[in-house]
mmCIF file of C-alpha atoms in Angstrom:
data_model
loop_
_atom_site.group_PDB
_atom_site.id
_atom_site.type_symbol
_atom_site.label_atom_id
_atom_site.label_comp_id
_atom_site.label_asym_id
_atom_site.label_seq_id
_atom_site.Cartn_x
_atom_site.Cartn_y
_atom_site.Cartn_z
ATOM 1 C CA MET G 1 -10.206 -11.047 8.957
ATOM 2 C CA SER G 2 -6.947 -10.031 10.811
ATOM 3 C CA ASN G 3 -4.745 -7.278 9.400
ATOM 4 C CA ALA G 4 -1.887 -9.984 8.955
ATOM 5 C CA VAL G 5 -4.356 -12.162 6.969
ATOM 6 C CA ALA G 6 -5.448 -9.340 4.977
ATOM 7 C CA PHE G 7 -1.789 -8.022 4.364
ATOM 8 C CA SER G 8 -0.892 -11.628 3.390
ATOM 9 C CA GLN G 9 -3.993 -12.395 1.072
ATOM 10 C CA SER G 10 -3.715 -8.780 -0.468
ATOM 11 C CA ALA G 11 0.162 -9.466 -1.510
ATOM 12 C CA GLU G 12 -0.798 -12.824 -2.842
ATOM 13 C CA SER G 13 -3.080 -11.192 -5.343
ATOM 14 C CA PHE G 14 -0.672 -8.725 -6.336
ATOM 15 C CA VAL G 15 1.846 -11.643 -7.038
ATOM 16 C CA ASP G 16 -0.673 -13.308 -9.166
ATOM 17 C CA LEU G 17 -1.252 -10.238 -11.061
ATOM 18 C CA LEU G 18 2.552 -9.498 -11.633
ATOM 19 C CA ALA G 19 2.795 -13.147 -12.860
ATOM 20 C CA ARG G 20 0.301 -12.458 -15.855
ATOM 21 C CA VAL G 21 1.815 -9.153 -16.948
ATOM 22 C CA ARG G 22 3.078 -9.734 -20.606
ATOM 23 C CA PRO G 23 6.752 -8.946 -21.237
ATOM 24 C CA GLU G 24 5.725 -5.881 -23.447
ATOM 25 C CA GLN G 25 3.665 -4.301 -20.896
ATOM 26 C CA TRP G 26 6.270 -3.496 -18.412
ATOM 27 C CA SER G 27 7.299 -0.412 -20.336
ATOM 28 C CA GLU G 28 3.909 0.699 -20.925
ATOM 29 C CA PRO G 29 2.230 3.784 -18.969
ATOM 30 C CA GLY G 30 1.338 2.740 -15.464
ATOM 31 C CA LEU G 31 0.290 5.709 -13.332
ATOM 32 C CA ASP G 32 1.335 9.260 -13.912
ATOM 33 C CA ARG G 33 4.901 9.130 -14.493
ATOM 34 C CA TRP G 34 5.306 5.827 -13.673
ATOM 35 C CA THR G 35 5.596 2.829 -16.344
ATOM 36 C CA VAL G 36 3.941 -0.464 -15.289
ATOM 37 C CA ARG G 37 7.277 -1.680 -13.945
ATOM 38 C CA ASP G 38 7.961 1.433 -11.938
ATOM 39 C CA LEU G 39 4.295 1.054 -10.547
ATOM 40 C CA ALA G 40 4.967 -2.694 -9.508
ATOM 41 C CA GLY G 41 8.286 -1.653 -8.037
ATOM 42 C CA HIS G 42 6.520 0.906 -5.902
ATOM 43 C CA THR G 43 3.977 -1.408 -5.038
ATOM 44 C CA SER G 44 6.391 -4.032 -4.026
ATOM 45 C CA ARG G 45 7.610 -1.881 -1.147
ATOM 46 C CA ALA G 46 4.420 -2.657 0.653
ATOM 47 C CA VAL G 47 5.580 -6.130 0.854
ATOM 48 C CA LEU G 48 9.256 -5.425 1.445
ATOM 49 C CA THR G 49 8.932 -2.770 4.088
ATOM 50 C CA VAL G 50 7.102 -5.085 6.558
ATOM 51 C CA SER G 51 10.356 -7.251 7.046
ATOM 52 C CA THR G 52 12.774 -4.269 6.677
ATOM 53 C CA TYR G 53 11.083 -2.257 9.221
ATOM 54 C CA LEU G 54 10.567 -4.970 11.751
ATOM 55 C CA ALA G 55 14.398 -5.610 11.420
ATOM 56 C CA LEU G 56 14.892 -1.899 12.789
ATOM 57 C CA ASP G 57 14.961 -1.102 16.503
ATOM 58 C CA GLU G 58 11.504 -0.628 18.212
ATOM 59 C CA PRO G 59 10.480 2.954 19.028
ATOM 60 C CA SER G 60 9.794 3.429 22.699
ATOM 61 C CA ASP G 61 6.476 5.269 22.064
ATOM 62 C CA VAL G 62 3.519 5.159 19.799
ATOM 63 C CA THR G 63 3.377 8.587 18.238
ATOM 64 C CA ILE G 64 0.985 7.696 15.369
ATOM 65 C CA PRO G 65 -2.146 6.249 16.816
ATOM 66 C CA SER G 66 -3.902 4.730 13.561
ATOM 67 C CA ALA G 67 -3.508 3.973 9.993
ATOM 68 C CA GLU G 68 -6.122 7.068 9.441
ATOM 69 C CA ALA G 69 -3.901 9.348 11.377
ATOM 70 C CA TRP G 70 -0.887 8.403 9.133
ATOM 71 C CA TYR G 71 -2.699 9.297 6.039
ATOM 72 C CA SER G 72 -4.434 12.384 7.523
ATOM 73 C CA ALA G 73 -1.873 14.125 9.595
ATOM 74 C CA TYR G 74 1.545 12.697 8.978
ATOM 75 C CA ALA G 75 2.228 11.040 5.529
ATOM 76 C CA SER G 76 2.432 14.386 3.581
ATOM 77 C CA GLN G 77 5.357 15.677 6.011
ATOM 78 C CA PHE G 78 7.531 12.547 5.465
ATOM 79 C CA THR G 79 6.840 11.911 1.684
ATOM 80 C CA ASP G 80 7.712 13.926 -1.368
ATOM 81 C CA ALA G 81 6.287 13.028 -4.828
ATOM 82 C CA ASP G 82 10.058 13.199 -6.624
ATOM 83 C CA GLY G 83 11.194 10.962 -3.843
ATOM 84 C CA VAL G 84 8.096 8.366 -4.097
ATOM 85 C CA HIS G 85 8.572 8.536 -7.840
ATOM 86 C CA ALA G 86 12.641 7.705 -7.929
ATOM 87 C CA ARG G 87 11.897 4.862 -5.168
ATOM 88 C CA GLY G 88 9.524 3.284 -7.274
ATOM 89 C CA VAL G 89 11.592 3.414 -10.685
ATOM 90 C CA GLU G 90 14.649 2.045 -8.652
ATOM 91 C CA ALA G 91 12.387 -0.779 -6.794
ATOM 92 C CA GLY G 92 11.084 -1.488 -10.309
ATOM 93 C CA ARG G 93 14.646 -2.398 -11.607
ATOM 94 C CA TRP G 94 15.176 -4.505 -8.671
ATOM 95 C CA LEU G 95 12.431 -6.559 -9.696
ATOM 96 C CA GLY G 96 14.461 -8.005 -12.599
ATOM 97 C CA ASP G 97 13.239 -10.327 -15.149
ATOM 98 C CA SER G 98 10.836 -12.339 -12.781
ATOM 99 C CA PRO G 99 9.147 -9.873 -10.663
ATOM 100 C CA ALA G 100 6.373 -12.167 -9.442
ATOM 101 C CA THR G 101 9.031 -14.348 -8.130
ATOM 102 C CA VAL G 102 11.067 -11.594 -6.525
ATOM 103 C CA VAL G 103 7.830 -10.361 -4.502
ATOM 104 C CA ALA G 104 6.820 -13.755 -3.590
ATOM 105 C CA ALA G 105 10.229 -14.179 -1.874
ATOM 106 C CA ALA G 106 9.802 -10.941 -0.133
ATOM 107 C CA LEU G 107 6.592 -11.908 1.024
ATOM 108 C CA THR G 108 7.915 -15.169 2.538
ATOM 109 C CA GLU G 109 10.203 -12.964 4.472
ATOM 110 C CA SER G 110 7.674 -10.589 5.478
ATOM 111 C CA ARG G 111 5.206 -13.491 6.782
ATOM 112 C CA GLU G 112 8.041 -14.965 8.781
ATOM 113 C CA ALA G 113 9.065 -11.613 10.397
ATOM 114 C CA LEU G 114 5.404 -11.048 11.223
ATOM 115 C CA ARG G 115 5.277 -14.853 12.813
ATOM 116 C CA ARG G 116 8.481 -13.707 15.036
ATOM 117 C CA ALA G 117 6.898 -10.384 16.134
ATOM 118 C CA PRO G 118 4.849 -9.893 19.309
ATOM 119 C CA GLY G 119 1.299 -8.406 19.014
ATOM 120 C CA ASP G 120 2.225 -5.265 20.704
ATOM 121 C CA ARG G 121 5.074 -4.595 18.373
ATOM 122 C CA VAL G 122 5.625 -0.762 17.411
ATOM 123 C CA VAL G 123 7.216 -0.032 14.098
ATOM 124 C CA SER G 124 9.287 2.876 13.285
ATOM 125 C CA ILE G 125 7.631 4.998 10.255
ATOM 126 C CA GLY G 126 9.157 8.371 9.291
ATOM 127 C CA GLY G 127 11.129 8.320 12.678
ATOM 128 C CA MET G 128 7.836 8.008 14.574
ATOM 129 C CA GLY G 129 6.064 4.810 16.103
ATOM 130 C CA ILE G 130 3.014 3.173 14.984
ATOM 131 C CA LEU G 131 1.543 -0.291 16.059
ATOM 132 C CA LEU G 132 2.425 -3.053 13.866
ATOM 133 C CA ASP G 133 -1.163 -3.829 13.353
ATOM 134 C CA GLU G 134 -2.049 -0.412 12.302
ATOM 135 C CA TYR G 135 1.203 -0.303 9.899
ATOM 136 C CA LEU G 136 -0.036 -3.506 8.371
ATOM 137 C CA ARG G 137 -3.456 -1.531 7.599
ATOM 138 C CA THR G 138 -1.254 1.035 5.611
ATOM 139 C CA ARG G 139 0.426 -1.960 3.668
ATOM 140 C CA VAL G 140 -2.948 -3.315 2.953
ATOM 141 C CA PHE G 141 -4.174 0.011 1.603
ATOM 142 C CA GLU G 142 -0.945 0.477 -0.556
ATOM 143 C CA LEU G 143 -1.393 -3.050 -2.061
ATOM 144 C CA VAL G 144 -5.166 -2.888 -2.701
ATOM 145 C CA VAL G 145 -5.025 0.658 -4.279
ATOM 146 C CA HIS G 146 -1.946 -0.234 -6.444
ATOM 147 C CA THR G 147 -3.093 -3.651 -7.591
ATOM 148 C CA ILE G 148 -6.121 -1.883 -8.645
ATOM 149 C CA ASP G 149 -4.058 0.415 -10.636
ATOM 150 C CA LEU G 150 -1.951 -2.186 -12.248
ATOM 151 C CA SER G 151 -4.983 -3.946 -13.359
ATOM 152 C CA ARG G 152 -6.277 -1.042 -15.056
ATOM 153 C CA ALA G 153 -3.186 -0.178 -16.559
ATOM 154 C CA THR G 154 -2.607 -3.767 -17.969
ATOM 155 C CA GLY G 155 -6.135 -4.797 -18.644
ATOM 156 C CA LEU G 156 -5.656 -7.874 -16.546
ATOM 157 C CA PRO G 157 -8.449 -8.674 -13.831
ATOM 158 C CA HIS G 158 -7.216 -8.865 -9.963
ATOM 159 C CA THR G 159 -7.987 -11.186 -7.431
ATOM 160 C CA LEU G 160 -8.150 -9.024 -4.562
ATOM 161 C CA PRO G 161 -10.090 -10.169 -1.418
ATOM 162 C CA THR G 162 -13.603 -8.289 -1.120
ATOM 163 C CA ALA G 163 -12.685 -7.970 2.603
ATOM 164 C CA ALA G 164 -9.523 -6.175 1.799
ATOM 165 C CA VAL G 165 -11.146 -3.710 -0.770
ATOM 166 C CA ALA G 166 -13.803 -3.005 1.852
ATOM 167 C CA ASP G 167 -11.321 -2.189 4.431
ATOM 168 C CA THR G 168 -9.276 -0.141 2.235
ATOM 169 C CA ALA G 169 -12.425 1.910 1.129
ATOM 170 C CA ALA G 170 -13.356 2.473 4.678
ATOM 171 C CA LEU G 171 -9.764 3.479 5.726
ATOM 172 C CA ALA G 172 -9.983 6.157 2.912
ATOM 173 C CA ALA G 173 -13.386 7.510 4.000
ATOM 174 C CA ARG G 174 -12.248 7.905 7.610
ATOM 175 C CA SER G 175 -9.029 9.518 6.412
ATOM 176 C CA ALA G 176 -11.039 11.805 4.386
ATOM 177 C CA THR G 177 -13.135 12.554 7.450
ATOM 178 C CA LEU G 178 -10.386 13.496 9.475
ATOM 179 C CA GLN G 179 -8.909 15.769 6.873
ATOM 180 C CA GLY G 180 -12.414 17.792 7.047
ATOM 181 C CA HIS G 181 -14.009 15.838 3.844
ATOM 182 C CA GLY G 182 -16.281 13.537 5.408
ATOM 183 C CA GLU G 183 -19.405 15.330 4.439
ATOM 184 C CA GLU G 184 -18.177 15.446 0.973
ATOM 185 C CA VAL G 185 -17.385 11.867 0.583
ATOM 186 C CA LEU G 186 -20.723 10.812 2.243
ATOM 187 C CA LEU G 187 -22.727 13.089 -0.166
ATOM 188 C CA ALA G 188 -20.792 11.638 -3.098
ATOM 189 C CA LEU G 189 -21.267 7.777 -1.965
ATOM 190 C CA THR G 190 -25.122 8.409 -1.637
ATOM 191 C CA GLY G 191 -25.578 10.090 -4.942
ATOM 192 C CA ARG G 192 -26.207 13.445 -3.491
ATOM 193 C CA GLY G 193 -22.801 15.226 -4.869
ATOM 194 C CA ARG G 194 -19.420 14.932 -6.747
ATOM 195 C CA LEU G 195 -15.983 14.892 -5.470
ATOM 196 C CA THR G 196 -13.979 17.827 -7.087
ATOM 197 C CA ASP G 197 -11.593 16.627 -9.918
ATOM 198 C CA GLY G 198 -8.205 15.452 -8.433
ATOM 199 C CA PHE G 199 -9.790 14.863 -4.981
ATOM 200 C CA SER G 200 -7.625 12.447 -2.791
ATOM 201 C CA VAL G 201 -6.658 11.447 0.461
ATOM 202 C CA VAL G 202 -2.881 10.653 -0.106
#
């Protein structure tokens, strides 16, 4: 499965879940400080930013070599918890009364932007350059992780593609390895140890 297809199918699964959230659930707890609506808003940015970033000027150089490098070495430098929280809340409000419809429209725009983009397109992220194909891997990661979060918060089953979940798990494991935790993750996955409370690669 190409990264563009994985992105498209994962986003479709996100939209499918949004369409099944009951009205009273939007204000219920989602993740940490976020409500379900806030979490949905944050997740919607994984769809929105594809078309938004492709509309920006193309960087001259690739300075982030891979999705793993972004999560391992750069993401923490360009994100802050309060800012991420606030953008999620703002995006949640933007979803309005029909979140699934709004995100479906954004997905159509992102698909069209991807159709027009050359295969070697470089995207600006955090003021640095990353190949579009690698950037899409980060979008799949966000969509998969947070669609699962939404599924857990609402009690509604998700329809994420198995291949996208597998790619996301592999990306998380490789990112952990680049952060110096590969052995810990391997031992945990093979029943030889446990990860510490709060362990995260993001």
